[in-house]
Coordinates of N, CA and C in Angstrom, one line a residue:
X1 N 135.2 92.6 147.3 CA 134.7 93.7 148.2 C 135.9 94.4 148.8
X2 N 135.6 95.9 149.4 CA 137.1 96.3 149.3 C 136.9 96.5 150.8
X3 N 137.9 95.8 151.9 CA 138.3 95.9 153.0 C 138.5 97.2 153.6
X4 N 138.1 97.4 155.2 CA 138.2 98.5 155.6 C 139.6 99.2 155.5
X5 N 140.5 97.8 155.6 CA 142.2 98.5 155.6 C 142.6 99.5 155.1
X6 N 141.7 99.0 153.2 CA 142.2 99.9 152.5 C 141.8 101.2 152.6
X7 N 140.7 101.5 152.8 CA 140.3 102.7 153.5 C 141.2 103.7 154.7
X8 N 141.2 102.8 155.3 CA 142.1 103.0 156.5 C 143.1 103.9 156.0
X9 N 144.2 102.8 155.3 CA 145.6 103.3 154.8 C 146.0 104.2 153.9
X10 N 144.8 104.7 153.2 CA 144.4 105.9 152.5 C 144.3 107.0 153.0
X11 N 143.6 106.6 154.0 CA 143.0 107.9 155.0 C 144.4 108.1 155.7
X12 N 145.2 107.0 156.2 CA 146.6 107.4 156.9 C 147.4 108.3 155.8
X13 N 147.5 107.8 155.1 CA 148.6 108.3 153.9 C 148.0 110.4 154.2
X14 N 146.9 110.4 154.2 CA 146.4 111.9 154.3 C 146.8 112.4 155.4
X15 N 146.5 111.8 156.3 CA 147.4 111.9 157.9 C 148.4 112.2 158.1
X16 N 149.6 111.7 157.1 CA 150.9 111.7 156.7 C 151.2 112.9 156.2
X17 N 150.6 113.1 155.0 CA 150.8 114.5 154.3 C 150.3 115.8 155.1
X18 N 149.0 115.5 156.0 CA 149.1 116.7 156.6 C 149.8 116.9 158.1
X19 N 150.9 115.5 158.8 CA 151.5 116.1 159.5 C 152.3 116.7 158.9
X20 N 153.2 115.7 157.3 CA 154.3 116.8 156.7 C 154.0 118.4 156.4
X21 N 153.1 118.6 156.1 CA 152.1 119.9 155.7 C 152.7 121.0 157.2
X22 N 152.3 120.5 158.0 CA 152.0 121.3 159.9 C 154.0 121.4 160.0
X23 N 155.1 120.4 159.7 CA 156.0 120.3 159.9 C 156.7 120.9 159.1
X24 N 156.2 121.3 157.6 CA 156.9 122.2 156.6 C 156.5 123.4 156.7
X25 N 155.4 124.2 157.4 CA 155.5 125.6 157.4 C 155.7 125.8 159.0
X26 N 155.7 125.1 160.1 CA 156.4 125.0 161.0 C 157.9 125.8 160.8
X27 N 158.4 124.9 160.0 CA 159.9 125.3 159.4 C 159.7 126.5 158.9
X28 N 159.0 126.6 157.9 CA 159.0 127.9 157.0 C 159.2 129.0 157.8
X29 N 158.4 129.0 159.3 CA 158.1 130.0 160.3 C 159.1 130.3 160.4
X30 N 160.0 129.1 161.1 CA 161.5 129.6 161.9 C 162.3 129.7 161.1
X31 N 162.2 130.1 159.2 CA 163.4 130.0 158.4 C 162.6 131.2 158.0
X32 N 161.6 132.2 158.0 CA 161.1 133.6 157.2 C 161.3 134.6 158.5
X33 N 161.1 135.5 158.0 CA 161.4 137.0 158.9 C 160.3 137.6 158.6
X34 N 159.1 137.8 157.8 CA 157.9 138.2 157.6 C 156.9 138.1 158.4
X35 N 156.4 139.0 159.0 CA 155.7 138.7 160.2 C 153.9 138.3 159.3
X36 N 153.6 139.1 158.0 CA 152.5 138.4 157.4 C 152.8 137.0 157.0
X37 N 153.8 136.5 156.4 CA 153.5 135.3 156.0 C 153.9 134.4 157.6
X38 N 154.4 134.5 158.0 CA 154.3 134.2 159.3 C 152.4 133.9 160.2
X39 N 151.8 134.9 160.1 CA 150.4 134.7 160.6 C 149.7 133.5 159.3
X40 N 149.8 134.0 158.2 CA 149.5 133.2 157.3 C 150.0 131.7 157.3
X41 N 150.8 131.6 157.5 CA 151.7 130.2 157.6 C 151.1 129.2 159.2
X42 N 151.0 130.3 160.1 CA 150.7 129.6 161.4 C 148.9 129.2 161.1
X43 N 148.1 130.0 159.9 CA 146.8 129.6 160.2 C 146.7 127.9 158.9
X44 N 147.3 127.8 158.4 CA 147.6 126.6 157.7 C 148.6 125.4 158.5
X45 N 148.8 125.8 159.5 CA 149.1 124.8 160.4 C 147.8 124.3 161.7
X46 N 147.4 125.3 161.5 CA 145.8 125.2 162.8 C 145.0 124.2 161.4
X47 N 144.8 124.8 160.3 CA 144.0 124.1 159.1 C 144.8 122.4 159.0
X48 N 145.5 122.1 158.7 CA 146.2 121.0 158.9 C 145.8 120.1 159.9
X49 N 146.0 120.9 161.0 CA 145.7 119.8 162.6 C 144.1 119.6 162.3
X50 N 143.4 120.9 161.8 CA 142.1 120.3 161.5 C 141.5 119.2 160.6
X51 N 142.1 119.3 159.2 CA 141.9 118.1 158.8 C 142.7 117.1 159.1
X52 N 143.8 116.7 159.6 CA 143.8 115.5 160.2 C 143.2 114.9 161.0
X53 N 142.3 116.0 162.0 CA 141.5 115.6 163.3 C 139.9 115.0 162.1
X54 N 139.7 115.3 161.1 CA 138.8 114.9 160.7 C 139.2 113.5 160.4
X55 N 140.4 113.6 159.7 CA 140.5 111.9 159.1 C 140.4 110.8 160.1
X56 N 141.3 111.6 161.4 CA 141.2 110.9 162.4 C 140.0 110.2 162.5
X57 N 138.9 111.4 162.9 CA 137.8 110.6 162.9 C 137.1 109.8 162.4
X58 N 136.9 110.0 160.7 CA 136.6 108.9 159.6 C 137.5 107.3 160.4
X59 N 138.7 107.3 160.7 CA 139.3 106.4 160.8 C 138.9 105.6 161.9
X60 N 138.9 106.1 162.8 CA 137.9 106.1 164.1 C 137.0 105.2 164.1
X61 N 135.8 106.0 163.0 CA 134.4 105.1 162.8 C 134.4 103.9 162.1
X62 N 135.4 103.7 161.1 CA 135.8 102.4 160.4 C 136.4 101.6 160.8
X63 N 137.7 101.8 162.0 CA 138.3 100.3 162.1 C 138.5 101.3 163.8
X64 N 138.5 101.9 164.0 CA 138.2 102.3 165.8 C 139.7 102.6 166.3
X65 N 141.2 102.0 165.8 CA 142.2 102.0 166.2 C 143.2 102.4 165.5
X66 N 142.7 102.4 164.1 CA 144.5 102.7 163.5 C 144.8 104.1 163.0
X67 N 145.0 105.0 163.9 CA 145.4 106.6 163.2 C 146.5 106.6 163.0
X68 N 147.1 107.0 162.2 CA 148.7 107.0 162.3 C 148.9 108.3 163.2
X69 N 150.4 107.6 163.5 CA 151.1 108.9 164.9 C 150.8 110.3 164.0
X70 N 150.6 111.2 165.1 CA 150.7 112.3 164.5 C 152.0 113.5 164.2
X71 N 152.6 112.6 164.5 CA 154.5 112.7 164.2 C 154.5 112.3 162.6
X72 N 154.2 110.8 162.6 CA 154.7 110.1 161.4 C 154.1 110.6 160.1
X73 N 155.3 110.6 159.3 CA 155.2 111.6 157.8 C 155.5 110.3 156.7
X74 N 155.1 110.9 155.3 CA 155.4 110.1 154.5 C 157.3 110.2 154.0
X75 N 157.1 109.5 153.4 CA 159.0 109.2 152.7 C 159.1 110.6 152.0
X76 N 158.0 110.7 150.8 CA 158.1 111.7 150.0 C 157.9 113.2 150.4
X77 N 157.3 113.4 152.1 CA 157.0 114.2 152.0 C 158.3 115.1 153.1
X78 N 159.2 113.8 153.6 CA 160.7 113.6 154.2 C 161.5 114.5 153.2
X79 N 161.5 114.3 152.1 CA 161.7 115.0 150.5 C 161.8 115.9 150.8
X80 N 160.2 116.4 150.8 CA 159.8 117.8 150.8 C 160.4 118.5 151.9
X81 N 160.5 117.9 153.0 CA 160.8 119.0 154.1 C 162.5 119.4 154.3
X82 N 163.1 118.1 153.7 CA 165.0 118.5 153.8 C 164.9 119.7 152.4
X83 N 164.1 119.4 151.7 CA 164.3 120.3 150.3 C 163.8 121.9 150.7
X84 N 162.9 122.2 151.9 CA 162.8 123.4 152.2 C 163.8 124.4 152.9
X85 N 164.6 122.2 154.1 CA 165.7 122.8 155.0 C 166.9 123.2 153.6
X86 N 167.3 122.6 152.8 CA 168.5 122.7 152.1 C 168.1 124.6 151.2
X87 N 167.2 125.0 151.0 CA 166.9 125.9 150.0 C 167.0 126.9 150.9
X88 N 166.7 127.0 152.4 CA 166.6 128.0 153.3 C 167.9 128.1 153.3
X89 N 168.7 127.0 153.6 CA 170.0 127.3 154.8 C 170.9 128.3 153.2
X90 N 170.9 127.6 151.8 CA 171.5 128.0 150.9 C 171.3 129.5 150.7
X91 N 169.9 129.8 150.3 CA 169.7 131.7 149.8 C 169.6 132.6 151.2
X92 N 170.0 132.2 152.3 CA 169.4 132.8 153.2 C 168.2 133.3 153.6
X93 N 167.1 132.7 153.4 CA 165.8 132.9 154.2 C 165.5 133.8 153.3
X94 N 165.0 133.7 152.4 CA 164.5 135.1 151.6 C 163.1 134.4 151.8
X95 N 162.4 136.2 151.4 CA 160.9 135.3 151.0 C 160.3 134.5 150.1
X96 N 161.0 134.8 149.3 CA 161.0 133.8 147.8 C 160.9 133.0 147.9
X97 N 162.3 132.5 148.1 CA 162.7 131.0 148.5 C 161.6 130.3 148.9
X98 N 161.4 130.9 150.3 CA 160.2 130.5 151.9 C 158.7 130.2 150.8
X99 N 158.4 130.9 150.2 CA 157.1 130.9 149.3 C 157.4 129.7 148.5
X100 N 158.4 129.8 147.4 CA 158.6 128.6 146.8 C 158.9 127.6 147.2
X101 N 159.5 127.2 148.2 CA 159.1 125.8 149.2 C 157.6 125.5 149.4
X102 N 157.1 126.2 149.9 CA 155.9 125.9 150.4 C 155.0 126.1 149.4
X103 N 155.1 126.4 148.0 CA 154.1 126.3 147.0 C 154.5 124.8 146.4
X104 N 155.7 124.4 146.5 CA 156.3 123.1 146.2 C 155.2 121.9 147.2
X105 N 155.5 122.6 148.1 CA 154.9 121.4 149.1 C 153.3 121.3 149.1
X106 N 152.4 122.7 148.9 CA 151.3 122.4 149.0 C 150.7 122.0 147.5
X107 N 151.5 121.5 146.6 CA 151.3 121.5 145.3 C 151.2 119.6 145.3
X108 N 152.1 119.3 145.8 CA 152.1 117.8 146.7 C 151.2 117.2 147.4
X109 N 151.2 118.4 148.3 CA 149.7 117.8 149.2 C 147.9 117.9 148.3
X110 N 148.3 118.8 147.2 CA 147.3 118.8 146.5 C 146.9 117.2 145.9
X111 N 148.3 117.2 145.2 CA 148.3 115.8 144.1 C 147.8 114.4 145.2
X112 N 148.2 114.5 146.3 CA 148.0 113.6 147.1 C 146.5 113.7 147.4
X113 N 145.8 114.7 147.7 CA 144.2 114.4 147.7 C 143.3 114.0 146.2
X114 N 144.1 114.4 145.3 CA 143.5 114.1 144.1 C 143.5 112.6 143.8
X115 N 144.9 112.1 143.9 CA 144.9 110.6 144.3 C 143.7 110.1 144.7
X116 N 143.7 110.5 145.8 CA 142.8 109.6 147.2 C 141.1 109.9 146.6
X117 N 141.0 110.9 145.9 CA 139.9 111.1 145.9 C 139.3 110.0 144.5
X118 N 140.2 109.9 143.8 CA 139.7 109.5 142.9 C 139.9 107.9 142.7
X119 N 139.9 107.5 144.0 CA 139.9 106.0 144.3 C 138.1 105.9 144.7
X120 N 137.7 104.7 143.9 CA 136.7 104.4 143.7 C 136.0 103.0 145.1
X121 N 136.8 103.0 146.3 CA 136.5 102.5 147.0 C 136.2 103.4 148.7
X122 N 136.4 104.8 147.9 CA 136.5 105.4 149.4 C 135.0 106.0 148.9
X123 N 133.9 105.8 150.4 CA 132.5 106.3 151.0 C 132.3 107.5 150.2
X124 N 131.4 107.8 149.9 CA 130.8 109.0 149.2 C 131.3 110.3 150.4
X125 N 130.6 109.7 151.7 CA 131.1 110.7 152.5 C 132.1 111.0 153.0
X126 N 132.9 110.1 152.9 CA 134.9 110.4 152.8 C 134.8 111.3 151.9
X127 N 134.5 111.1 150.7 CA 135.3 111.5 149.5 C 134.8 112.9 149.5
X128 N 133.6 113.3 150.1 CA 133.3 114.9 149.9 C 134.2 115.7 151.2
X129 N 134.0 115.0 152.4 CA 134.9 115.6 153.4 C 136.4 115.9 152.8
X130 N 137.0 115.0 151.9 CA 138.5 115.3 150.8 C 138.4 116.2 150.1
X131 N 137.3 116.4 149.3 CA 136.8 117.5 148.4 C 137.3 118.6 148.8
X132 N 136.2 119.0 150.3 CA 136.0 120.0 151.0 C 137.8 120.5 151.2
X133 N 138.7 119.1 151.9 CA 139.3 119.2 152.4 C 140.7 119.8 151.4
X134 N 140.6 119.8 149.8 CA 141.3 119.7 148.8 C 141.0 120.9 148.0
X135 N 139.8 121.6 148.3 CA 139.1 123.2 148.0 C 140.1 124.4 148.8
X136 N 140.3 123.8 150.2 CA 141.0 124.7 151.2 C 142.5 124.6 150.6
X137 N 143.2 123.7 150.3 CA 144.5 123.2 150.2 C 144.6 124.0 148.9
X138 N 143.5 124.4 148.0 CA 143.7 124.6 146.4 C 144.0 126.1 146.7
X139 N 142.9 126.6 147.7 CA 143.0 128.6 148.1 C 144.4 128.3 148.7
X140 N 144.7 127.9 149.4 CA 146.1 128.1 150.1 C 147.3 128.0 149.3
X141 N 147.2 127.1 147.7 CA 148.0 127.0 146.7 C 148.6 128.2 146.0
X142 N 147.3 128.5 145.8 CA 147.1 129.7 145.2 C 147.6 131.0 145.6
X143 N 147.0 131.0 147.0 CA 147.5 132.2 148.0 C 149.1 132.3 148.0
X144 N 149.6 131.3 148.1 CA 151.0 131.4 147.9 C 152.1 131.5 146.8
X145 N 150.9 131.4 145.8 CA 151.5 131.4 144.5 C 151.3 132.8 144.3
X146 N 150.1 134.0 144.5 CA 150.1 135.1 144.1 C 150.7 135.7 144.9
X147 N 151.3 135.5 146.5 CA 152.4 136.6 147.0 C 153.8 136.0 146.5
X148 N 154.2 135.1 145.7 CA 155.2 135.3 145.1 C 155.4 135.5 143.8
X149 N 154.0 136.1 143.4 CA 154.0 137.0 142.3 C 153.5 136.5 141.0
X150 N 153.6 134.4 141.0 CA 153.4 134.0 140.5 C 152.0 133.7 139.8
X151 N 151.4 134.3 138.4 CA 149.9 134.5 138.7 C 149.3 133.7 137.6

């Protein structure tokens, strides 16, 4: 029978990638000069806090105590964020760059819901709230892929 932990720790690991998520275009903000990708970047950070506040609550209803901090990030996604700092400080803040980090990163956070989703011990109703949560993540993939032209 599969323990609420694992549930739990699954659900954290999502928690993880979407504080890395809020903390990589955070950065992206203060490394672009674009005042559109800038609004666009700040509403994927409001999206982020949102689905974490959902997992939160999944987490909540299952074991009542264990959210992970909403600071705490994964190792890989540690990666992800010096690889946006090292690409910025190198080309000088271009938009390119800024786009290709952040299509890097939400291409990650993609794979990481697909993961989760496709574990056979998470609630039907987890797994559609992920869906939902992995539809939004897929438009925002995308969105970033077509203003850097990539189609």
């Amino acid at each position: 029978m599969i323990k609420n932990e694992e549930i739990v720790e699954d659900l954290n690991d999502l928690v993880k990638i979407n504080n890395d998520r809020i903390q990589g275009y955070e950065k992206a903000i203060e490394d672009n000069k674009d005042a559109q990708l800038d609004d666009l970047f700040r509403h994927y950070v409001v999206q982020s806090q949102n689905f974490r506040s959902q997992l939160a609550d999944h987490i909540v209803r299952i074991d009542g105590t264990a959210v992970t901090d909403a600071t705490s990030t994964d190792v890989s996604s540690k990666v992800h964020r010096a690889w946006i700092d090292i690409k910025a400080a190198l080309t000088g803040k271009d938009r390119d760059t800024v786009l290709s980090s952040v299509e890097f990163g939400e291409n990650a956070a993609l794979e990481a819901y697909k993961d989760a989703i496709e574990k056979d011990h998470l609630p039907a109703y987890i797994k559609e709230d992920l869906m939902k949560q992995m539809s939004q993540l897929e438009d925002a993939y995308e969105k970033v892929k077509a203003l850097r032209g990539d189609k």
